[in-house]
Structure formats: structure tokens, C-alpha cells
Short mmCIF file of C-alpha atoms and ligand atoms in Angstrom, two decimals:
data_model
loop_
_atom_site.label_atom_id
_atom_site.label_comp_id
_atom_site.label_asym_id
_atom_site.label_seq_id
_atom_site.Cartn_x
_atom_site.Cartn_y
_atom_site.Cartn_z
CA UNK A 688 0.00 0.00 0.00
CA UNK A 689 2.32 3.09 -1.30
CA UNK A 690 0.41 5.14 -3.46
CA UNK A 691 0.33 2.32 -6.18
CA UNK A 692 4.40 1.66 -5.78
CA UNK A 693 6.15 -1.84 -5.16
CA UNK A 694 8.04 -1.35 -1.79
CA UNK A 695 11.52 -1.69 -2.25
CA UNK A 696 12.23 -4.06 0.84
CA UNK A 697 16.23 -3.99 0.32
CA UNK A 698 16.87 -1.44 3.35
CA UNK A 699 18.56 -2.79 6.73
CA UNK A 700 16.74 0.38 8.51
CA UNK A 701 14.43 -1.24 10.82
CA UNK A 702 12.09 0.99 13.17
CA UNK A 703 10.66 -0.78 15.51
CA UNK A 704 6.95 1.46 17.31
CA UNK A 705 6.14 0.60 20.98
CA UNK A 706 3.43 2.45 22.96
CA UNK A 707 3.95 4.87 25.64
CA UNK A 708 4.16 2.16 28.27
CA UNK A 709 6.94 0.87 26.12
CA UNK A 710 4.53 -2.21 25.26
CA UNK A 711 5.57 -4.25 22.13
CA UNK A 712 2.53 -6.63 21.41
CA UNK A 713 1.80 -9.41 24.57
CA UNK A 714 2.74 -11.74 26.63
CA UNK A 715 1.13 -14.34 28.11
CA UNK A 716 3.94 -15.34 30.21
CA UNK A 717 3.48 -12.58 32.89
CA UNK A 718 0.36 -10.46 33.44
CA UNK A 719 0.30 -7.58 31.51
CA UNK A 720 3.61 -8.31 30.06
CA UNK A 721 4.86 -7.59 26.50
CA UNK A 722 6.85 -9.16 23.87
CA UNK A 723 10.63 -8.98 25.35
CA UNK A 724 12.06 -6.14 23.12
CA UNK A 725 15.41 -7.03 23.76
CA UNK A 726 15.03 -10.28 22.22
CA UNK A 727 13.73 -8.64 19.51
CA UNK A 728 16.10 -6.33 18.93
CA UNK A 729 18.78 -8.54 19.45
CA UNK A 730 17.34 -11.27 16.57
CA UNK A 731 17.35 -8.75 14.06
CA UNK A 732 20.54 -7.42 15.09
CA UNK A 733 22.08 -10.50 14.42
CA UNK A 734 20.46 -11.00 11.38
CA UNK A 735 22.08 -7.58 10.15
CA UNK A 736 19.60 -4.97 10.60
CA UNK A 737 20.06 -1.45 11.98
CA UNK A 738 17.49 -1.58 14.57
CA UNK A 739 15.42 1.54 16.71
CA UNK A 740 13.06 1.39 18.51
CA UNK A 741 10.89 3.95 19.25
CA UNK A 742 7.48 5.39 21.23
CA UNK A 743 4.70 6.40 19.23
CA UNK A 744 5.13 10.15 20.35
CA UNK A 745 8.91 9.82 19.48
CA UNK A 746 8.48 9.60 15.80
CA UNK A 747 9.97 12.83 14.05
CA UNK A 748 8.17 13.67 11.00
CA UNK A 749 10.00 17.39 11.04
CA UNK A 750 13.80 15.93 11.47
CA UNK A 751 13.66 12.36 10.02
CA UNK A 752 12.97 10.26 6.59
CA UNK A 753 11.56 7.47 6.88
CA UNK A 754 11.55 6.51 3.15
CA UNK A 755 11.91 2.88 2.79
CA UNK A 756 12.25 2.34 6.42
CA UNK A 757 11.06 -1.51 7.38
CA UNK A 758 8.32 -0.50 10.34
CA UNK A 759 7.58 -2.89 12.60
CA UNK A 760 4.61 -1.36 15.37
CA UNK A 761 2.11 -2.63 17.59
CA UNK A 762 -2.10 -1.76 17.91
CA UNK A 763 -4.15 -1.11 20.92
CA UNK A 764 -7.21 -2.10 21.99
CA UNK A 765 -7.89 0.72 24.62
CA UNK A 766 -11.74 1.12 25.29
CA UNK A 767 -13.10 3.38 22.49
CA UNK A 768 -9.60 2.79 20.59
CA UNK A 769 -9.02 6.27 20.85
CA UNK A 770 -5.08 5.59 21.02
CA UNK A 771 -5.67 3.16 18.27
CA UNK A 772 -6.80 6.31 16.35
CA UNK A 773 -3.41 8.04 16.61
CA UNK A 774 -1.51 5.15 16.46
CA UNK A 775 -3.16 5.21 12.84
CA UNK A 776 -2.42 9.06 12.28
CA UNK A 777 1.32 7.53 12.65
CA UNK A 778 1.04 5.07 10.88
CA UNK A 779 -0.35 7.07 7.69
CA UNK A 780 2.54 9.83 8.31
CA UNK A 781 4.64 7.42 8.21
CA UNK A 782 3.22 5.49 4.45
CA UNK A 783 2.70 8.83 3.31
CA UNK A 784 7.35 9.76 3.89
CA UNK A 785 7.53 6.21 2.06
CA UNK A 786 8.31 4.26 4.95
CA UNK A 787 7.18 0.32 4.26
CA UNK A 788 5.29 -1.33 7.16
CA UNK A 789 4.93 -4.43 8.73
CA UNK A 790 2.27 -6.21 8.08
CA UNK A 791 0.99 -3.42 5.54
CA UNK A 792 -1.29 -0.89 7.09
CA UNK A 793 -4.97 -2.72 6.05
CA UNK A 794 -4.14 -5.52 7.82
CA UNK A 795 -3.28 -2.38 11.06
CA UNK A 796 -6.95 -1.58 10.20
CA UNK A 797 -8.99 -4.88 10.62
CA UNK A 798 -7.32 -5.65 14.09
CA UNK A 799 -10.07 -4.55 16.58
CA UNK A 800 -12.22 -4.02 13.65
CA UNK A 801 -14.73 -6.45 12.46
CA UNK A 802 -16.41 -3.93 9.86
CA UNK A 803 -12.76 -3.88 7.99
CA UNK A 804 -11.90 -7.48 8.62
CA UNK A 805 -15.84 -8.49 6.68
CA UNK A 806 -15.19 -6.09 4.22
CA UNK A 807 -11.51 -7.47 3.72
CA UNK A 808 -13.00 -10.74 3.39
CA UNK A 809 -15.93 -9.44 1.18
CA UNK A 810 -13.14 -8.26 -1.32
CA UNK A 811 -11.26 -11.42 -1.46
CA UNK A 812 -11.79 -13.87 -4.21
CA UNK A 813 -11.58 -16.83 -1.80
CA UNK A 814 -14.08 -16.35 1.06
CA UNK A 815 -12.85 -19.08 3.15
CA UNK A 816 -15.96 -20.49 3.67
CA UNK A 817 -19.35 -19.00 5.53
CA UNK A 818 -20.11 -16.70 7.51
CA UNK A 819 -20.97 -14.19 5.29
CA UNK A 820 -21.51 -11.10 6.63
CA UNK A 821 -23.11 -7.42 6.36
CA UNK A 822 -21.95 -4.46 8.21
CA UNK A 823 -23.51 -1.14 9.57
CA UNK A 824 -22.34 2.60 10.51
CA UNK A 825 -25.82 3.08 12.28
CA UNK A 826 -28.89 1.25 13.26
CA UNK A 827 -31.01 3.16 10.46
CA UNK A 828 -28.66 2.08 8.22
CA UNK A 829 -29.02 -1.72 9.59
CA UNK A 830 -33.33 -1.16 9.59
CA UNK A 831 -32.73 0.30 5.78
CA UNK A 832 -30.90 -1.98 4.55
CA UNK A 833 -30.73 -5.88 6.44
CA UNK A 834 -32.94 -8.89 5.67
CA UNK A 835 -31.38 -11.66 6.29
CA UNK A 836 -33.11 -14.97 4.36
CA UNK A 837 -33.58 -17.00 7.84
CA UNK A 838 -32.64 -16.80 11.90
CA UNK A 839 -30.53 -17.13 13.82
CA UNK A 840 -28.37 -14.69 13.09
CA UNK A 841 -25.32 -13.40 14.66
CA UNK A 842 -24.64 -9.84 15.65
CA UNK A 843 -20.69 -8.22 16.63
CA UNK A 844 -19.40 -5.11 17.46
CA UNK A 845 -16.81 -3.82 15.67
CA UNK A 846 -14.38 -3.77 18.50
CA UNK A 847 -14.88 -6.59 21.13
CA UNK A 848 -12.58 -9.73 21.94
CA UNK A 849 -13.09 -12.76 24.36
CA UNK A 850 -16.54 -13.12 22.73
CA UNK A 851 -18.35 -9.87 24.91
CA UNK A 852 -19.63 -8.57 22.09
CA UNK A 853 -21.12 -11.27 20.46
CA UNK A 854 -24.97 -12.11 20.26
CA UNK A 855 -27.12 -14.24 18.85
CA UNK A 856 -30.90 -13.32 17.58
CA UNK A 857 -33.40 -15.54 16.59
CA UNK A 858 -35.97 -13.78 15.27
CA UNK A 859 -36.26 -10.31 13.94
CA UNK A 860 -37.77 -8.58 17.53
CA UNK A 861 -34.78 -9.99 19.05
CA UNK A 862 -32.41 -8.85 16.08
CA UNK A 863 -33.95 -5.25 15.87
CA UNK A 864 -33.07 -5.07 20.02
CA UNK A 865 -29.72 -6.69 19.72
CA UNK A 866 -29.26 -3.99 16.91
CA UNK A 867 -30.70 -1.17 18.58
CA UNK A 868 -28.75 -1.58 21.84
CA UNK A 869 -25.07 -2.23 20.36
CA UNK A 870 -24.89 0.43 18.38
CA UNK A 871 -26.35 3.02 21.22
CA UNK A 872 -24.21 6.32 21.02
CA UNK A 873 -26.91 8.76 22.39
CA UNK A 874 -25.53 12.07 21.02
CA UNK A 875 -25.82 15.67 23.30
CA UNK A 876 -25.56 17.30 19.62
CA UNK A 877 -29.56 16.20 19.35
CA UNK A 878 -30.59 17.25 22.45
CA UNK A 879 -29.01 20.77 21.94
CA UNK A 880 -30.80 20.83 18.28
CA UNK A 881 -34.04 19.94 20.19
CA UNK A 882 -33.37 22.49 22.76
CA UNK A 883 -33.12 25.08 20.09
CA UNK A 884 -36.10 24.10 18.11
CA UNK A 885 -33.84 23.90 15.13
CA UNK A 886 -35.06 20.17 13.95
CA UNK A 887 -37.77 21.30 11.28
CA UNK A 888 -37.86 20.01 7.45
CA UNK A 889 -36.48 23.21 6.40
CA UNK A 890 -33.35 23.46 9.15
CA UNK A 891 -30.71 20.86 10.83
CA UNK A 892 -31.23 16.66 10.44
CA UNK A 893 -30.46 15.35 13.64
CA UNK A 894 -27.68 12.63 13.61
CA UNK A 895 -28.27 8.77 14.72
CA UNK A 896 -27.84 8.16 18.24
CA UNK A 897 -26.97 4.52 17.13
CA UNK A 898 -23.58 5.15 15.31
CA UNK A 899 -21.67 2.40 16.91
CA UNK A 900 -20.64 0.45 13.94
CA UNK A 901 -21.12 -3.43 14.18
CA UNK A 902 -21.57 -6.73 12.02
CA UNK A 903 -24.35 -9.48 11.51
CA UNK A 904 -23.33 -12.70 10.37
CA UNK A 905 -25.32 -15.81 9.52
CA UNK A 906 -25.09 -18.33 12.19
CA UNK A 907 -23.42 -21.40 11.97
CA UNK A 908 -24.73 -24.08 13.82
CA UNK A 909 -23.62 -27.59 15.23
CA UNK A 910 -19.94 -26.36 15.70
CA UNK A 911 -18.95 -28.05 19.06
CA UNK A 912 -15.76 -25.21 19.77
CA UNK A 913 -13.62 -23.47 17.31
CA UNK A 914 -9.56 -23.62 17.03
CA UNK A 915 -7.41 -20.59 17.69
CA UNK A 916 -4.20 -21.38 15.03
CA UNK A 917 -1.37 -18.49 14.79
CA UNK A 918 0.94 -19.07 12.29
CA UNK A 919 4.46 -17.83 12.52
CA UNK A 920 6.13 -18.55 8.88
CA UNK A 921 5.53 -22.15 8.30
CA UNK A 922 4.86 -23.32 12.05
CA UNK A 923 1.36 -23.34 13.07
CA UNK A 924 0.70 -23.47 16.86
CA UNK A 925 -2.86 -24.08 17.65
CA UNK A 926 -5.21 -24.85 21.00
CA UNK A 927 -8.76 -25.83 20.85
CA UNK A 928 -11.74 -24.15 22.55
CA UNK A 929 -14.75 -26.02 23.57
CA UNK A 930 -17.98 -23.75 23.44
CA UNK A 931 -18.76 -22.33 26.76
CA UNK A 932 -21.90 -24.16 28.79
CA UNK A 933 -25.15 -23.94 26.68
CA UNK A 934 -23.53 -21.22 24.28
CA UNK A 935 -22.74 -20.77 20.77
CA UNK A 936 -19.41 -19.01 21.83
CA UNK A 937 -15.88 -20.62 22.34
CA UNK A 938 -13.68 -17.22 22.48
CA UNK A 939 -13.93 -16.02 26.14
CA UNK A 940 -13.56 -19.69 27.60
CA UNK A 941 -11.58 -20.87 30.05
CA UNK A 942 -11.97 -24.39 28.78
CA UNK A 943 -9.14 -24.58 25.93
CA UNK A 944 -6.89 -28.03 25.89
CA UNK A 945 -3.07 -27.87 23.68
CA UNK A 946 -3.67 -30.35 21.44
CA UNK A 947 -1.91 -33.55 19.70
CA UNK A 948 -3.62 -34.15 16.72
CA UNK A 949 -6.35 -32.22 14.72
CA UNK A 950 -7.91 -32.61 11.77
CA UNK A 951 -5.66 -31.99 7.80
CA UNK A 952 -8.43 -30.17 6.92
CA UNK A 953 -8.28 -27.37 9.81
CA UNK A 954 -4.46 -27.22 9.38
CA UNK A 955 -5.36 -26.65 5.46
CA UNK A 956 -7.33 -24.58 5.71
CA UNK A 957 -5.20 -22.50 8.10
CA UNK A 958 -2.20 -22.84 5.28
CA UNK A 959 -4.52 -21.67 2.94
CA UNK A 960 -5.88 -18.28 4.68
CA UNK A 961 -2.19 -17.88 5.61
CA UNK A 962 -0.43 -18.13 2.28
CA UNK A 963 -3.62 -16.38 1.24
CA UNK A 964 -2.86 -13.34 2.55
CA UNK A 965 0.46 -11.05 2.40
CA UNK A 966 1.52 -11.48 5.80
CA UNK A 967 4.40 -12.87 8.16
CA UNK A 968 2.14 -14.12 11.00
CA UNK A 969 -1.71 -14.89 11.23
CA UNK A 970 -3.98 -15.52 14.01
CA UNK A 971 -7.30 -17.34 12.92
CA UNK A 972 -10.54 -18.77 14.79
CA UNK A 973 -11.58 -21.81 13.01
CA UNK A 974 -14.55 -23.98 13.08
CA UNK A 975 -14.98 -27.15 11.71
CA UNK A 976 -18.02 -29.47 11.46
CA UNK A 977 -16.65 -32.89 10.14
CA UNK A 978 -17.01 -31.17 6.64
CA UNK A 979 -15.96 -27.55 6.11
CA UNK A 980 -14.18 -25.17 7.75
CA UNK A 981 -14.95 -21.74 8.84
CA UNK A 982 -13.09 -18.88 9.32
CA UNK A 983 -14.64 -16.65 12.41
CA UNK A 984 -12.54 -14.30 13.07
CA UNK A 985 -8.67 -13.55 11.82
CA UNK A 986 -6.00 -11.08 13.30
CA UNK A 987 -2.80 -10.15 11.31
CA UNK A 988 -1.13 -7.70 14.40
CA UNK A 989 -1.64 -7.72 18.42
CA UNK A 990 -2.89 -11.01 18.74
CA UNK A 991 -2.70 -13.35 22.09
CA UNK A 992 0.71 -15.44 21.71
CA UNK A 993 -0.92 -18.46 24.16
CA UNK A 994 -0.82 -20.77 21.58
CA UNK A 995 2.96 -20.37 20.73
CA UNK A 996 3.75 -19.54 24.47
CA UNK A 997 2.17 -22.51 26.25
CA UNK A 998 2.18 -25.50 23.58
CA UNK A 999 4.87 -28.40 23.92
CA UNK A 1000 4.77 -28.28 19.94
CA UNK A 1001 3.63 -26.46 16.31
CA UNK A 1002 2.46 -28.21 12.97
CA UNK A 1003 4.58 -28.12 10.15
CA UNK A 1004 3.62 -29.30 6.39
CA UNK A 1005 6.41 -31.84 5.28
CA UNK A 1006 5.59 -32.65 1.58
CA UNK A 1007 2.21 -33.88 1.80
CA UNK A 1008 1.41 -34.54 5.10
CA UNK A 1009 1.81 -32.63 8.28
CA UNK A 1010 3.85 -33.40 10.67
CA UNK A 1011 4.08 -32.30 14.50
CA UNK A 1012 7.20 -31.39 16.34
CA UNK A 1013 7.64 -31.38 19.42
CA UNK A 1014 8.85 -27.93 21.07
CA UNK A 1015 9.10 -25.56 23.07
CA UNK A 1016 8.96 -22.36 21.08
CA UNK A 1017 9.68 -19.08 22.33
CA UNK A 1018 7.07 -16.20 20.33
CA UNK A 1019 10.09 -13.75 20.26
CA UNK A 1020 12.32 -15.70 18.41
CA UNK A 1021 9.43 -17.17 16.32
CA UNK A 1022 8.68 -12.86 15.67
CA UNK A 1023 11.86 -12.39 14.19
CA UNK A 1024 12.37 -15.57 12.08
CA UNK A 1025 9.15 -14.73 10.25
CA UNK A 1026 9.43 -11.32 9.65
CA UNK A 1027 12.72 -11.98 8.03
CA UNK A 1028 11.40 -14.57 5.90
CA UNK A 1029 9.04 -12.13 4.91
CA UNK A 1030 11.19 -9.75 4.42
CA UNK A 1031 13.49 -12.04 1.84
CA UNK A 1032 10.25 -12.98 0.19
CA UNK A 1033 9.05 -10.14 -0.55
CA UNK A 1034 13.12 -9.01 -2.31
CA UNK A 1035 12.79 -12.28 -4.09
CA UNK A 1036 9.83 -11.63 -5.66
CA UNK A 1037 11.03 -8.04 -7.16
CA UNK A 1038 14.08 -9.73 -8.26
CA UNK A 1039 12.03 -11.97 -9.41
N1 ADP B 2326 -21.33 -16.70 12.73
C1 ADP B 2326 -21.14 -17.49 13.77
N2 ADP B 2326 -21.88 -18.61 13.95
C2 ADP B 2326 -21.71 -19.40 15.03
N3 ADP B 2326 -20.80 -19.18 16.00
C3 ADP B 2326 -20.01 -18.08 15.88
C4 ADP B 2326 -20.15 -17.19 14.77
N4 ADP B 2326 -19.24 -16.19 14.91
C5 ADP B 2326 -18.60 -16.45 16.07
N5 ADP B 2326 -19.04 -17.58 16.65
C6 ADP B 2326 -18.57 -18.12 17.94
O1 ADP B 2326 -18.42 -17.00 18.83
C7 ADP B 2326 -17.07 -16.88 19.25
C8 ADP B 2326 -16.66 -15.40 19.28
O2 ADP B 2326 -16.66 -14.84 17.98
P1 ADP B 2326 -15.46 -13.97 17.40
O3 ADP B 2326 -15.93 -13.41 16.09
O4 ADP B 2326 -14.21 -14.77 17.36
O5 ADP B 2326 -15.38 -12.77 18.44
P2 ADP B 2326 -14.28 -12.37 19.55
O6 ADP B 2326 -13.46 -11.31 18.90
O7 ADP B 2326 -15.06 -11.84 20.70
O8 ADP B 2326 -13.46 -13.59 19.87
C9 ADP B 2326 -16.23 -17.71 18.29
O9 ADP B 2326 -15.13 -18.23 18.99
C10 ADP B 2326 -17.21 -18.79 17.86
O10 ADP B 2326 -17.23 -19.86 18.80
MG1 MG B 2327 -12.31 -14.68 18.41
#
């Protein structure tokens, strides 16, 4: 994503954003805990980069070019993502000098963002299977516009993780509430225009007061739990989810097992959504009903790092078959091996 132009990946500059609580993605290893930078910075070190690293409010637009720059930077997910919102100004400033990042900046844009992420997957040629989904600004724009051919159907905020914002309705009463109540911004700017008698067909149209923007999916049904894989080059670490107690939800459980075995086709289809997209790293929700697969949700920066943290091993495609090893794996070190295999790919291919 520069204005049209390849990237030229062939610079050693590597800038590395962390927030102002010098946070580099997460850790599950301690609470609260990020990525360990050193580590970080050390890998690519040794691998011959030049690296900074830098807070968000340390970036110098004035004294600094950041023209082909390799950025590497972390999201938030603070309520109302209103840091997530500059973090994005940034990020922009920085695409606009010519700087490259990592992963690109759409991918920035999904995380925390199931509008973007549906109408990512609405744009791609391969859907990776149901749910298909519609998305909404505003409940108006939800009554104008939605009629979905059956129920149940399945309603999501934009934000929301751990499953919170997730709800099912099964009829159109129940949709219309669900609706209604998760996109609830009541606005002052109304009242004031009501106060001042200036709502009248020839003056002011008063805004929604249900602008919070959210998602309806058709619900899939008879899925027992759903498999959180991340996939760090070509190792895919996984842990299964059972649905929580008389719920249609997995994420949010406390009930997930580190598995042995699991089914080719989930690990395909993982392969396939990752080589699918132009990424180092993935995180995907997957369900899978003895027949096809289903890709719930899918995160491309910030995501949880239990499954590489806390497994005893990762998937890895050997010719035709995959084959588990068994490891320890450390997410750092698995964070810089990928995004240098990226990095190489993406030279070879404009040598290419
Ligand atoms: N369309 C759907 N049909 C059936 N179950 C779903 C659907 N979407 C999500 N789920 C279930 O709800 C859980 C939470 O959904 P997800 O989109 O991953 O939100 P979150 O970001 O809160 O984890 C998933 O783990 C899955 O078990
Ligand atoms: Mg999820």
C-alpha cells in the first residue's frame, strides 16, 4: 500500500513502534507483560539490521525520513480505541514519507475491527468459507438496509474480543433489540438541536444516536468449539476451545486443551488463509463441522501469543502430510524468524 508503488524491501533500517508504556505486542507469560524487546532487537541485530526502537510520540516527521524504512509497530485495543486512532495518524505519516510497514497498514486496520476485517473478506476472491456477513455505521442504516433470508443470526461489534460482544438473535424482535442496543451512542448534539427548536424540514437533520458500527453474520450451527491457530512462517501453533456451557461461543472460555492431533483439513485450511494473505504471521478462529471449515474471526497484528507460548509443539507441512514437532517455542524468536522470511520474500519476488 504506497500510493500504487512496489516497496523496495532492500533497506537494513528497521524501526521498531512501541506504545507509551513501552509495550511491544503481549505476553502471556506474565500479566500484563509484552513481547521482550530485547530479544527482539537482538534477533534482528544479528540478522544484520540497523534496529530503533521507538514510542509512538517519538516519531519525528520534522527531522527524520523514513523513506523505505522496514516498520515494525504494535495496535491497541484501549476502550473506544481512541489511542488506536493516533496510532493510525502515525502510521499514515509514516506510508505517506515512504516508509514500508509491517504487516501493511490494512491488515493495522482490521485488528479490533470487524467492519474492515468483513469487508476485507468481502473483497477477497476466496471467502474461506461462511459466515458471510453485512456491516452497519448506524442502526437506520441496519433497519434500511438488512434482511437476512432465515434466523438465527449473529450480531458483533466492531471492537470486542473474548466473545463480549457477540450475540445471537433468533428472530427479527430480538435482532432489531440486539441492533438497537449495540450500536447506542446517544448524542448531546440532538438534544441541543431539540433544545433550540432547530429540527424542522427546512433546518438541521439530527444525527443517529446509534452510530456504533457493528456486524451481523449468519449463524453457523452444530460447531462443538472453534480452534485458535497463529501461524508464525511455516509453524502453526494451535489450542482448541470447547464452546462455553449452553452457548454458541468458544472465544472467552476458560476451557481450551493444547492439542496432539487435529484434523488436515483445519491445518489446510489455516495454510490456505495464511499463504492467502500477504503477511508474516496470522492468528485465525476456526470452526470445523466434520465437513468444512470456517473462518470466524482472523488477526494479522496484536494477537494473544498463548498458543505459541504454552504449547509443547507447532504443525509443520512436510511434503504432503503434516507433521508435529515437538517444542518448546519461544514467540520472540518465532517474531523475528518470520518477519525476516518475509522480508526475503518479498526481495525475491522483485528480483524476481
Ligand atoms: N457466525 C457465527 N456462527 C456461530 N458461531 C459463531 C459465529 N461467529 C462467532 N461464533 C462463535 O463466537 C465466538 C466469538 O466470535 P469472534 O468473532 O471470534 O469474536 P471475539 O473477537 O469476541 O473472539 C467464536 O469463537 C465462535 O465460537
Ligand atoms: Mg475470536
Amino acid at each position: 500500500m504506497n500510493n500504487g508503488k512496489k516497496n523496495d524491501y532492500s533497506s537494513k533500517e528497521l524501526l521498531i513502534l512501541i506504545d507509551y508504556r513501552s509495550q511491544f505486542y503481549s505476553s502471556t507469560l506474565e500479566r500484563g507483560a509484552s513481547l521482550d524487546l530485547e530479544q527482539i532487537k537482538n534477533g534482528f541485530e544479528e540478522k544484520g539490521y540497523h534496529v530503533s526502537v521507538k514510542q509512538y510520540g517519538e516519531v519525528d516527521f520534522d527531522g527524520q525520513n523514513y523513506k523505505d524504512t522496514l516498520v515494525l509497530y504494535k495496535s491497541s485495543e484501549d476502550p473506544s480505541l481512541r489511542y488506536k486512532d493516533y496510532i493510525e495518524d502515525i502510521l499514515l505519516g509514516l506510508l505517506y514519507q515512504g516508509a514500508i510497514l509491517i504487516p501493511d497498514f490494512q491488515y493495522f486496520r482490521a485488528h479490533h475491527n470487524k467492519v474492515f476485517m468483513e469487508i476485507m473478506r468481502s473483497s477477497l476472491k476466496e471467502k474461506f468459507g461462511m459466515p458471510s456477513a453485512k456491516y452497519y455505521g448506524t442502526y437506520e442504516e441496519y433497519l434500511q438496509n438488512y434482511s437476512p433470508a432465515s434466523y438465527p443470526i449473529v450480531f458483533k461489534t466492531a471492537a470486542g474480543s473474548k466473545g463480549s460482544n457477540v450475540f445471537i438473535a433468533r428472530s427479527k424482535k430480538e435482532a432489531d433489540k440486539i441492533a438497537k442496543k449495540i450500536s447506542s451512542t446517544p448524542s448531546s448534539f440532538n438534544q441541543k438541536l431539540e433544545r433550540e427548536n432547530l429540527i424542522d424540514k427546512k433546518g438541521f437533520l439530527p444525527i443517529s444516536n446509534n452510530r456504533g458500527k457493528f456486524i451481523v453474520q449468519d449463524f453457523v450451527g452444530d460447531i462443538p468449539g472453534d480452534y485458535k491457530i497463529v501461524v508464525y512462517g511455516g509453524r502453526y501453533f494451535t489450542f482448541y476451545r470447547e464452546n462455553r456451557l449452553n452457548d454458541f461461543r468458544a472465544s472467552g472460555t476458560l476451557n481450551y486443551t493444547f492439542i496432539d492431533e487435529l484434523p488436515d483439513a483445519v491445518l489446510d485450511f489455516a495454510k490456505s488463509a495464511f499463504t492467502y494473505f500477504d503477511v508474516p504471521f496470522i492468528s485465525i478462529d476456526v470452526g470445523y463441522d466434520g465437513k468444512q471449515c470456517y473462518l470466524f474471526e482472523f488477526q494479522f497484528v496484536e494477537f494473544g501469543q498463548r498458543a505459541v507460548q504454552r504449547s509443547n509443539c507447532y504443525f509443520q507441512k512436510s511434503g504432503d502430510t503434516w507433521v508435529r514437532v515437538e517444542q518448546k517455542s519461544k514467540a520472540e524468536i518465532e517474531f523475528v524468524n518470520s518477519i525476516h522470511e518475509y522480508i526475503q520474500k518479498q526481495k525475491g519476488g522483485e528480483n524476481a
